[in-house]
PDB file of C-alpha atoms and ligand atoms in Angstrom:
ATOM      1  CA  UNK R  27      -6.429  -3.564 -11.154  1.00  0.00           C
ATOM      2  CA  UNK R  28      -4.633  -0.377 -10.226  1.00  0.00           C
ATOM      3  CA  UNK R  29      -5.602   2.410  -7.897  1.00  0.00           C
ATOM      4  CA  UNK R  30      -4.409   5.976  -8.300  1.00  0.00           C
ATOM      5  CA  UNK R  31      -4.374   8.485  -5.496  1.00  0.00           C
ATOM      6  CA  UNK R  32      -3.333  12.116  -5.377  1.00  0.00           C
ATOM      7  CA  UNK R  33      -3.657  14.637  -2.552  1.00  0.00           C
ATOM      8  CA  UNK R  34      -4.549  17.750  -4.590  1.00  0.00           C
ATOM      9  CA  UNK R  35      -4.659  19.869  -1.448  1.00  0.00           C
ATOM     10  CA  UNK R  36      -4.466  18.966   2.209  1.00  0.00           C
ATOM     11  CA  UNK R  37      -4.460  21.352   5.139  1.00  0.00           C
ATOM     12  CA  UNK R  38      -6.558  23.670   7.203  1.00  0.00           C
ATOM     13  CA  UNK R  39      -6.792  26.006   4.194  1.00  0.00           C
ATOM     14  CA  UNK R  40      -8.518  23.444   2.003  1.00  0.00           C
ATOM     15  CA  UNK R  41      -8.741  19.743   1.235  1.00  0.00           C
ATOM     16  CA  UNK R  42      -9.361  17.755  -1.942  1.00  0.00           C
ATOM     17  CA  UNK R  43      -8.084  14.223  -2.575  1.00  0.00           C
ATOM     18  CA  UNK R  44      -8.347  12.422  -5.904  1.00  0.00           C
ATOM     19  CA  UNK R  45      -8.771   8.662  -6.249  1.00  0.00           C
ATOM     20  CA  UNK R  46      -9.279   6.412  -9.263  1.00  0.00           C
ATOM     21  CA  UNK R  47      -9.877   2.701  -9.659  1.00  0.00           C
ATOM     22  CA  UNK R  48     -10.668   1.196 -13.066  1.00  0.00           C
ATOM     23  CA  UNK R  49     -12.768   3.801 -14.816  1.00  0.00           C
ATOM     24  CA  UNK R  50     -14.181   5.252 -11.578  1.00  0.00           C
ATOM     25  CA  UNK R  51     -12.852   8.610 -10.459  1.00  0.00           C
ATOM     26  CA  UNK R  52     -13.822  10.563  -7.390  1.00  0.00           C
ATOM     27  CA  UNK R  53     -12.817  13.260  -4.987  1.00  0.00           C
ATOM     28  CA  UNK R  54     -12.809  13.105  -1.232  1.00  0.00           C
ATOM     29  CA  UNK R  55     -13.796  16.643  -0.189  1.00  0.00           C
ATOM     30  CA  UNK R  56     -13.748  19.812  -2.259  1.00  0.00           C
ATOM     31  CA  UNK R  57     -12.512  22.466   0.144  1.00  0.00           C
ATOM     32  CA  UNK R  58     -10.947  24.924  -2.298  1.00  0.00           C
ATOM     33  CA  UNK R  59     -12.772  26.944  -4.938  1.00  0.00           C
ATOM     34  CA  UNK R  60     -14.189  25.029  -7.881  1.00  0.00           C
ATOM     35  CA  UNK R  61     -11.692  26.738 -10.173  1.00  0.00           C
ATOM     36  CA  UNK R  62      -8.742  25.890  -7.965  1.00  0.00           C
ATOM     37  CA  UNK R  63      -9.723  22.201  -7.800  1.00  0.00           C
ATOM     38  CA  UNK R  64     -10.492  22.099 -11.540  1.00  0.00           C
ATOM     39  CA  UNK R  65      -7.038  23.516 -12.285  1.00  0.00           C
ATOM     40  CA  UNK R  66      -5.348  21.018  -9.962  1.00  0.00           C
ATOM     41  CA  UNK R  67      -7.196  18.114 -11.612  1.00  0.00           C
ATOM     42  CA  UNK R  68      -6.202  19.391 -15.049  1.00  0.00           C
ATOM     43  CA  UNK R  69      -2.620  19.487 -13.777  1.00  0.00           C
ATOM     44  CA  UNK R  70      -2.699  15.695 -13.282  1.00  0.00           C
ATOM     45  CA  UNK R  71      -4.531  15.130 -16.564  1.00  0.00           C
ATOM     46  CA  UNK R  72      -8.029  14.630 -15.137  1.00  0.00           C
ATOM     47  CA  UNK R  73     -11.063  16.345 -16.640  1.00  0.00           C
ATOM     48  CA  UNK R  74     -13.383  17.328 -13.746  1.00  0.00           C
ATOM     49  CA  UNK R  75     -16.333  16.299 -15.937  1.00  0.00           C
ATOM     50  CA  UNK R  76     -15.011  12.719 -15.846  1.00  0.00           C
ATOM     51  CA  UNK R  77     -15.454  12.445 -12.066  1.00  0.00           C
ATOM     52  CA  UNK R  78     -18.145  10.106 -10.780  1.00  0.00           C
ATOM     53  CA  UNK R  79     -18.806  11.932  -7.524  1.00  0.00           C
ATOM     54  CA  UNK R  80     -17.483  13.730  -4.457  1.00  0.00           C
ATOM     55  CA  UNK R  81     -17.358  12.112  -1.018  1.00  0.00           C
ATOM     56  CA  UNK R  82     -17.707  14.713   1.733  1.00  0.00           C
ATOM     57  CA  UNK R  83     -16.196  14.064   5.167  1.00  0.00           C
ATOM     58  CA  UNK R  84     -17.867  16.918   7.095  1.00  0.00           C
ATOM     59  CA  UNK R  85     -19.315  20.391   6.721  1.00  0.00           C
ATOM     60  CA  UNK R  86     -16.327  22.586   7.685  1.00  0.00           C
ATOM     61  CA  UNK R  87     -15.560  25.033   4.904  1.00  0.00           C
ATOM     62  CA  UNK R  88     -12.042  23.687   4.284  1.00  0.00           C
ATOM     63  CA  UNK R  89     -13.815  20.520   3.057  1.00  0.00           C
ATOM     64  CA  UNK R  90     -16.829  21.857   1.139  1.00  0.00           C
ATOM     65  CA  UNK R  91     -15.943  25.297  -0.271  1.00  0.00           C
ATOM     66  CA  UNK R  92     -16.068  24.211  -3.936  1.00  0.00           C
ATOM     67  CA  UNK R  93     -18.419  21.219  -3.565  1.00  0.00           C
ATOM     68  CA  UNK R  94     -21.589  22.982  -4.700  1.00  0.00           C
ATOM     69  CA  UNK R  95     -19.949  24.688  -7.672  1.00  0.00           C
ATOM     70  CA  UNK R  96     -18.322  21.458  -8.905  1.00  0.00           C
ATOM     71  CA  UNK R  97     -21.508  19.425  -8.398  1.00  0.00           C
ATOM     72  CA  UNK R  98     -23.605  21.904 -10.400  1.00  0.00           C
ATOM     73  CA  UNK R  99     -21.045  22.591 -13.119  1.00  0.00           C
ATOM     74  CA  UNK R 100     -20.180  18.955 -13.833  1.00  0.00           C
ATOM     75  CA  UNK R 101     -23.359  17.268 -12.606  1.00  0.00           C
ATOM     76  CA  UNK R 102     -21.513  15.329  -9.888  1.00  0.00           C
ATOM     77  CA  UNK R 103     -23.324  13.447  -7.118  1.00  0.00           C
ATOM     78  CA  UNK R 104     -22.332  14.534  -3.586  1.00  0.00           C
ATOM     79  CA  UNK R 105     -22.079  11.882  -0.883  1.00  0.00           C
ATOM     80  CA  UNK R 106     -22.384  12.854   2.795  1.00  0.00           C
ATOM     81  CA  UNK R 107     -24.007  11.642   5.978  1.00  0.00           C
ATOM     82  CA  UNK R 108     -27.533  12.847   6.710  1.00  0.00           C
ATOM     83  CA  UNK R 109     -26.372  15.133   9.517  1.00  0.00           C
ATOM     84  CA  UNK R 110     -23.595  16.547   7.317  1.00  0.00           C
ATOM     85  CA  UNK R 111     -26.170  17.262   4.603  1.00  0.00           C
ATOM     86  CA  UNK R 112     -28.285  19.089   7.184  1.00  0.00           C
ATOM     87  CA  UNK R 113     -25.285  21.109   8.365  1.00  0.00           C
ATOM     88  CA  UNK R 114     -23.920  22.020   4.936  1.00  0.00           C
ATOM     89  CA  UNK R 115     -27.208  22.890   3.261  1.00  0.00           C
ATOM     90  CA  UNK R 116     -27.165  26.654   2.924  1.00  0.00           C
ATOM     91  CA  UNK R 117     -23.370  26.710   2.683  1.00  0.00           C
ATOM     92  CA  UNK R 118     -22.940  25.097  -0.738  1.00  0.00           C
ATOM     93  CA  UNK R 119     -25.862  26.572  -2.688  1.00  0.00           C
ATOM     94  CA  UNK R 120     -28.751  24.665  -4.183  1.00  0.00           C
ATOM     95  CA  UNK R 121     -28.104  21.044  -5.079  1.00  0.00           C
ATOM     96  CA  UNK R 122     -30.695  19.257  -7.176  1.00  0.00           C
ATOM     97  CA  UNK R 123     -32.222  16.185  -5.562  1.00  0.00           C
ATOM     98  CA  UNK R 124     -30.768  13.797  -8.139  1.00  0.00           C
ATOM     99  CA  UNK R 125     -27.220  14.704  -7.005  1.00  0.00           C
ATOM    100  CA  UNK R 126     -27.871  14.105  -3.302  1.00  0.00           C
ATOM    101  CA  UNK R 127     -26.530  10.825  -1.936  1.00  0.00           C
ATOM    102  CA  UNK R 128     -26.587   9.864   1.718  1.00  0.00           C
ATOM    103  CA  UNK R 129     -23.937   7.707   3.355  1.00  0.00           C
ATOM    104  CA  UNK R 130     -23.739   6.237   6.832  1.00  0.00           C
ATOM    105  CA  UNK R 131     -20.723   5.289   8.934  1.00  0.00           C
ATOM    106  CA  UNK R 132     -20.319   1.514   8.914  1.00  0.00           C
ATOM    107  CA  UNK R 133     -22.433   1.039   5.761  1.00  0.00           C
ATOM    108  CA  UNK R 134     -20.250   0.075   2.807  1.00  0.00           C
ATOM    109  CA  UNK R 135     -21.319   0.662  -0.789  1.00  0.00           C
ATOM    110  CA  UNK R 136     -19.969   0.554  -4.313  1.00  0.00           C
ATOM    111  CA  UNK R 137     -19.376   3.630  -6.389  1.00  0.00           C
ATOM    112  CA  UNK R 138     -18.549   2.176  -9.801  1.00  0.00           C
ATOM    113  CA  UNK R 139     -15.371   0.105  -9.424  1.00  0.00           C
ATOM    114  CA  UNK R 140     -14.594   1.448  -5.959  1.00  0.00           C
ATOM    115  CA  UNK R 141     -15.775  -0.025  -2.694  1.00  0.00           C
ATOM    116  CA  UNK R 142     -16.453   2.785  -0.225  1.00  0.00           C
ATOM    117  CA  UNK R 143     -16.377   2.297   3.535  1.00  0.00           C
ATOM    118  CA  UNK R 144     -17.299   5.388   5.612  1.00  0.00           C
ATOM    119  CA  UNK R 145     -16.286   5.346   9.302  1.00  0.00           C
ATOM    120  CA  UNK R 146     -16.940   7.769  12.173  1.00  0.00           C
ATOM    121  CA  UNK R 147     -14.184  10.114  13.304  1.00  0.00           C
ATOM    122  CA  UNK R 148     -14.035  12.162  16.542  1.00  0.00           C
ATOM    123  CA  UNK R 149     -14.329  15.797  15.390  1.00  0.00           C
ATOM    124  CA  UNK R 150     -16.470  18.791  16.285  1.00  0.00           C
ATOM    125  CA  UNK R 151     -18.802  18.527  13.310  1.00  0.00           C
ATOM    126  CA  UNK R 152     -22.361  17.171  12.891  1.00  0.00           C
ATOM    127  CA  UNK R 153     -21.510  13.599  11.853  1.00  0.00           C
ATOM    128  CA  UNK R 154     -17.973  13.498  10.424  1.00  0.00           C
ATOM    129  CA  UNK R 155     -16.540  10.460   8.648  1.00  0.00           C
ATOM    130  CA  UNK R 156     -13.309   9.248   7.120  1.00  0.00           C
ATOM    131  CA  UNK R 157     -13.289   6.934   4.096  1.00  0.00           C
ATOM    132  CA  UNK R 158     -11.592   3.684   3.190  1.00  0.00           C
ATOM    133  CA  UNK R 159     -11.665   3.013  -0.557  1.00  0.00           C
ATOM    134  CA  UNK R 160     -11.224  -0.484  -1.945  1.00  0.00           C
ATOM    135  CA  UNK R 161     -10.057  -1.563  -5.393  1.00  0.00           C
ATOM    136  CA  UNK R 162      -9.833  -5.346  -5.328  1.00  0.00           C
ATOM    137  CA  UNK R 163      -7.573  -6.195  -2.396  1.00  0.00           C
ATOM    138  CA  UNK R 164      -5.881  -2.781  -2.372  1.00  0.00           C
ATOM    139  CA  UNK R 165      -7.241  -0.066  -0.121  1.00  0.00           C
ATOM    140  CA  UNK R 166      -6.616   3.585   0.598  1.00  0.00           C
ATOM    141  CA  UNK R 167      -7.797   5.274   3.794  1.00  0.00           C
ATOM    142  CA  UNK R 168      -8.017   8.925   4.676  1.00  0.00           C
ATOM    143  CA  UNK R 169      -8.434  10.121   8.242  1.00  0.00           C
ATOM    144  CA  UNK R 170      -8.001  13.817   8.941  1.00  0.00           C
ATOM    145  CA  UNK R 171      -9.862  16.147  11.283  1.00  0.00           C
ATOM    146  CA  UNK R 172      -9.829  13.855  14.282  1.00  0.00           C
ATOM    147  CA  UNK R 173      -8.948  14.928  17.802  1.00  0.00           C
ATOM    148  CA  UNK R 174      -7.670  11.495  18.789  1.00  0.00           C
ATOM    149  CA  UNK R 175      -7.160   8.060  17.256  1.00  0.00           C
ATOM    150  CA  UNK R 176      -9.789   5.781  18.812  1.00  0.00           C
ATOM    151  CA  UNK R 177     -10.097   2.028  18.343  1.00  0.00           C
ATOM    152  CA  UNK R 178     -12.988   2.305  15.880  1.00  0.00           C
ATOM    153  CA  UNK R 179     -10.808   4.352  13.515  1.00  0.00           C
ATOM    154  CA  UNK R 180      -7.913   1.933  13.897  1.00  0.00           C
ATOM    155  CA  UNK R 181     -10.214  -1.019  13.210  1.00  0.00           C
ATOM    156  CA  UNK R 182     -11.671   0.711  10.143  1.00  0.00           C
ATOM    157  CA  UNK R 183      -8.347   1.483   8.459  1.00  0.00           C
ATOM    158  CA  UNK R 184      -6.036  -1.277   9.741  1.00  0.00           C
ATOM    159  CA  UNK R 185      -4.315  -3.092   6.877  1.00  0.00           C
ATOM    160  CA  UNK R 186      -4.827  -0.310   4.321  1.00  0.00           C
ATOM    161  CA  UNK R 187      -2.179  -0.232   1.604  1.00  0.00           C
ATOM    162  CA  UNK R 188      -1.941   3.550   1.847  1.00  0.00           C
ATOM    163  CA  UNK R 189      -3.086   5.839   4.661  1.00  0.00           C
ATOM    164  CA  UNK R 190      -3.336   9.606   4.612  1.00  0.00           C
ATOM    165  CA  UNK R 191      -3.369  10.532   8.298  1.00  0.00           C
ATOM    166  CA  UNK R 192      -3.648  13.931   9.927  1.00  0.00           C
ATOM    167  CA  UNK R 193      -0.458  15.397  11.405  1.00  0.00           C
ATOM    168  CA  UNK R 194      -1.958  18.765  12.230  1.00  0.00           C
ATOM    169  CA  UNK R 195       0.140  20.574  14.771  1.00  0.00           C
ATOM    170  CA  UNK R 196       2.963  20.721  17.226  1.00  0.00           C
ATOM    171  CA  UNK R 197       1.252  21.236  20.618  1.00  0.00           C
ATOM    172  CA  UNK R 198       4.016  23.564  21.891  1.00  0.00           C
ATOM    173  CA  UNK R 199       3.825  25.789  18.804  1.00  0.00           C
ATOM    174  CA  UNK R 200       0.055  25.860  19.125  1.00  0.00           C
ATOM    175  CA  UNK R 201       0.087  26.753  22.835  1.00  0.00           C
ATOM    176  CA  UNK R 202       2.616  29.531  22.194  1.00  0.00           C
ATOM    177  CA  UNK R 203       0.730  30.964  19.193  1.00  0.00           C
ATOM    178  CA  UNK R 204      -0.271  34.520  20.180  1.00  0.00           C
ATOM    179  CA  UNK R 205      -2.891  34.853  17.429  1.00  0.00           C
ATOM    180  CA  UNK R 206      -5.047  31.924  18.598  1.00  0.00           C
ATOM    181  CA  UNK R 207      -7.602  32.439  21.380  1.00  0.00           C
ATOM    182  CA  UNK R 208      -7.585  30.140  24.410  1.00  0.00           C
ATOM    183  CA  UNK R 209     -10.911  28.709  23.219  1.00  0.00           C
ATOM    184  CA  UNK R 210      -9.548  27.885  19.770  1.00  0.00           C
ATOM    185  CA  UNK R 211      -6.447  26.285  21.270  1.00  0.00           C
ATOM    186  CA  UNK R 212      -8.469  24.042  23.534  1.00  0.00           C
ATOM    187  CA  UNK R 213     -10.776  23.140  20.639  1.00  0.00           C
ATOM    188  CA  UNK R 214      -7.832  22.044  18.473  1.00  0.00           C
ATOM    189  CA  UNK R 215      -6.108  20.209  21.352  1.00  0.00           C
ATOM    190  CA  UNK R 216      -9.324  18.482  22.459  1.00  0.00           C
ATOM    191  CA  UNK R 217     -10.440  14.943  21.633  1.00  0.00           C
ATOM    192  CA  UNK R 218     -12.731  16.312  18.912  1.00  0.00           C
ATOM    193  CA  UNK R 219     -10.182  18.712  17.425  1.00  0.00           C
ATOM    194  CA  UNK R 220      -7.118  17.845  15.369  1.00  0.00           C
ATOM    195  CA  UNK R 221      -4.414  15.187  15.631  1.00  0.00           C
ATOM    196  CA  UNK R 222      -0.985  16.357  16.807  1.00  0.00           C
ATOM    197  CA  UNK R 223       2.273  15.249  15.201  1.00  0.00           C
ATOM    198  CA  UNK R 224       2.996  12.981  18.182  1.00  0.00           C
ATOM    199  CA  UNK R 225      -0.448  11.364  18.171  1.00  0.00           C
ATOM    200  CA  UNK R 226      -0.121  10.828  14.429  1.00  0.00           C
ATOM    201  CA  UNK R 227       3.268   9.174  14.854  1.00  0.00           C
ATOM    202  CA  UNK R 228       2.035   6.711  17.457  1.00  0.00           C
ATOM    203  CA  UNK R 229      -0.998   5.833  15.316  1.00  0.00           C
ATOM    204  CA  UNK R 230       1.319   5.244  12.354  1.00  0.00           C
ATOM    205  CA  UNK R 231       3.364   2.737  14.341  1.00  0.00           C
ATOM    206  CA  UNK R 232       0.234   0.638  14.828  1.00  0.00           C
ATOM    207  CA  UNK R 233      -0.827   0.979  11.193  1.00  0.00           C
ATOM    208  CA  UNK R 234       2.577   0.030   9.838  1.00  0.00           C
ATOM    209  CA  UNK R 235       2.670  -2.991  12.157  1.00  0.00           C
ATOM    210  CA  UNK R 236      -0.666  -3.909  10.545  1.00  0.00           C
ATOM    211  CA  UNK R 237       0.813  -3.884   7.035  1.00  0.00           C
ATOM    212  CA  UNK R 238       0.427  -0.320   5.758  1.00  0.00           C
ATOM    213  CA  UNK R 239       3.277   0.389   3.334  1.00  0.00           C
ATOM    214  CA  UNK R 240       2.556   3.978   2.278  1.00  0.00           C
ATOM    215  CA  UNK R 241       1.896   6.861   4.590  1.00  0.00           C
ATOM    216  CA  UNK R 242       1.047  10.454   3.782  1.00  0.00           C
ATOM    217  CA  UNK R 243       0.987  13.051   6.544  1.00  0.00           C
ATOM    218  CA  UNK R 244      -1.851  15.484   5.872  1.00  0.00           C
ATOM    219  CA  UNK R 245      -4.005  18.379   7.065  1.00  0.00           C
ATOM    220  CA  UNK R 246      -0.979  20.277   8.418  1.00  0.00           C
ATOM    221  CA  UNK R 247      -1.639  23.569  10.173  1.00  0.00           C
ATOM    222  CA  UNK R 248      -0.106  26.556   8.422  1.00  0.00           C
ATOM    223  CA  UNK R 249       0.825  28.301  11.655  1.00  0.00           C
ATOM    224  CA  UNK R 250       1.440  25.562  14.184  1.00  0.00           C
ATOM    225  CA  UNK R 251       3.449  23.091  12.125  1.00  0.00           C
ATOM    226  CA  UNK R 252       5.849  22.748   9.215  1.00  0.00           C
ATOM    227  CA  UNK R 253       6.266  19.857   6.766  1.00  0.00           C
ATOM    228  CA  UNK R 254       9.812  19.339   8.084  1.00  0.00           C
ATOM    229  CA  UNK R 255       8.687  19.165  11.695  1.00  0.00           C
ATOM    230  CA  UNK R 256       5.758  16.822  10.976  1.00  0.00           C
ATOM    231  CA  UNK R 257       8.034  14.500   9.029  1.00  0.00           C
ATOM    232  CA  UNK R 258      10.742  14.573  11.700  1.00  0.00           C
ATOM    233  CA  UNK R 259       8.354  13.613  14.509  1.00  0.00           C
ATOM    234  CA  UNK R 260       6.998  10.618  12.580  1.00  0.00           C
ATOM    235  CA  UNK R 261      10.394   9.510  11.269  1.00  0.00           C
ATOM    236  CA  UNK R 262      11.917   9.694  14.736  1.00  0.00           C
ATOM    237  CA  UNK R 263       9.123   7.538  16.164  1.00  0.00           C
ATOM    238  CA  UNK R 264       9.535   4.974  13.374  1.00  0.00           C
ATOM    239  CA  UNK R 265      13.324   4.799  13.676  1.00  0.00           C
ATOM    240  CA  UNK R 266      13.004   4.284  17.418  1.00  0.00           C
ATOM    241  CA  UNK R 267      11.029   1.120  16.638  1.00  0.00           C
ATOM    242  CA  UNK R 268      13.539  -0.025  14.006  1.00  0.00           C
ATOM    243  CA  UNK R 269      11.292   0.910  11.056  1.00  0.00           C
ATOM    244  CA  UNK R 270      13.285   2.594   8.295  1.00  0.00           C
ATOM    245  CA  UNK R 271      11.407   5.278   6.358  1.00  0.00           C
ATOM    246  CA  UNK R 272      12.143   4.874   2.651  1.00  0.00           C
ATOM    247  CA  UNK R 273      12.834   1.145   3.078  1.00  0.00           C
ATOM    248  CA  UNK R 274      10.238  -0.441   5.314  1.00  0.00           C
ATOM    249  CA  UNK R 275       7.623   2.228   4.682  1.00  0.00           C
ATOM    250  CA  UNK R 276       7.225   5.140   2.277  1.00  0.00           C
ATOM    251  CA  UNK R 277       6.453   8.361   4.104  1.00  0.00           C
ATOM    252  CA  UNK R 278       5.524  11.642   2.451  1.00  0.00           C
ATOM    253  CA  UNK R 279       3.957  14.908   3.484  1.00  0.00           C
ATOM    254  CA  UNK R 280       0.971  16.365   1.622  1.00  0.00           C
ATOM    255  CA  UNK R 281       1.476  20.074   1.167  1.00  0.00           C
ATOM    256  CA  UNK R 282      -1.202  22.651   1.796  1.00  0.00           C
ATOM    257  CA  UNK R 283      -1.138  24.468  -1.513  1.00  0.00           C
ATOM    258  CA  UNK R 284       0.783  22.208  -3.821  1.00  0.00           C
ATOM    259  CA  UNK R 285      -0.584  19.167  -5.614  1.00  0.00           C
ATOM    260  CA  UNK R 286       1.197  16.046  -4.407  1.00  0.00           C
ATOM    261  CA  UNK R 287       2.507  13.054  -6.339  1.00  0.00           C
ATOM    262  CA  UNK R 288       0.132  10.670  -8.067  1.00  0.00           C
ATOM    263  CA  UNK R 289       0.452   7.281  -6.382  1.00  0.00           C
ATOM    264  CA  UNK R 290      -0.112   4.128  -8.404  1.00  0.00           C
ATOM    265  CA  UNK R 291      -0.929   1.110  -6.272  1.00  0.00           C
ATOM    266  CA  UNK R 292      -0.955  -2.310  -7.881  1.00  0.00           C
ATOM    267  CA  UNK R 293      -2.491  -5.524  -6.713  1.00  0.00           C
ATOM    268  CA  UNK R 294       0.810  -7.398  -7.047  1.00  0.00           C
ATOM    269  CA  UNK R 295       2.285  -5.125  -4.392  1.00  0.00           C
ATOM    270  CA  UNK R 296       4.276  -2.946  -6.801  1.00  0.00           C
ATOM    271  CA  UNK R 297       3.797   0.734  -6.278  1.00  0.00           C
ATOM    272  CA  UNK R 298       4.442   4.273  -7.440  1.00  0.00           C
TER     273      UNK R 298
HETATM  274 ZN1   ZN X 323     -10.318  20.323   8.017  1.00  0.00          ZN
HETATM  275 ZN1   ZN X 324     -12.919  20.022  10.346  1.00  0.00          ZN
END
């Protein structure tokens, strides 16, 4: 069995990640307009009507902006925790009862050919989760919008074949940003805010030691980070430990407004 994964968009201006296993296709989050996401899917040869559902991580608009439109237009079930449903109702328009699915951190389920494992993440939302998706013995985990990297997150995603992890900001750039209020800065820097480049890099070291072979840096801030800087911080940390990016681990950066590569992960260990 093969798994396909593509970060359509990742960043504080909108998130949507595509994943396929067997004949099952889904999105994690739909935080751009329905049209924008539909166009991006078409760009990788996927008809939005062929999706089997959308997994929602939390109710912030950069994760749900197009969720209601896509669900209604293509009759797609939306999956979210009960508290996330409560918080996003009113923001995504009317969703008919038959498209409402409730998930719970720690409760695994199957969505077609994909095993889905939601896990709690520390973020200032009602009940935010990340997802680990299983196709046979291959797994893909996404963890963005987390202020720190606690043990429960590590335990949930350890050993994943591919991890998309938040590398949101450079703390110095953020602190020096004149357009951000003190309150916003402390929110982002807090334990329930967003993961810095440095915190991302140290989490990656643990994940790679646990067998993760593919890493994507995601949810970059547009103002307090650059793809080059995020990559440099992680690569420097890896090299310091004798891990060679490109050889021992594949490391890429998901861009905010540009659809990324489509990853193909195979059970025999072959990739891309
Ligand atoms: Zn976000
Ligand atoms: Zn958020």
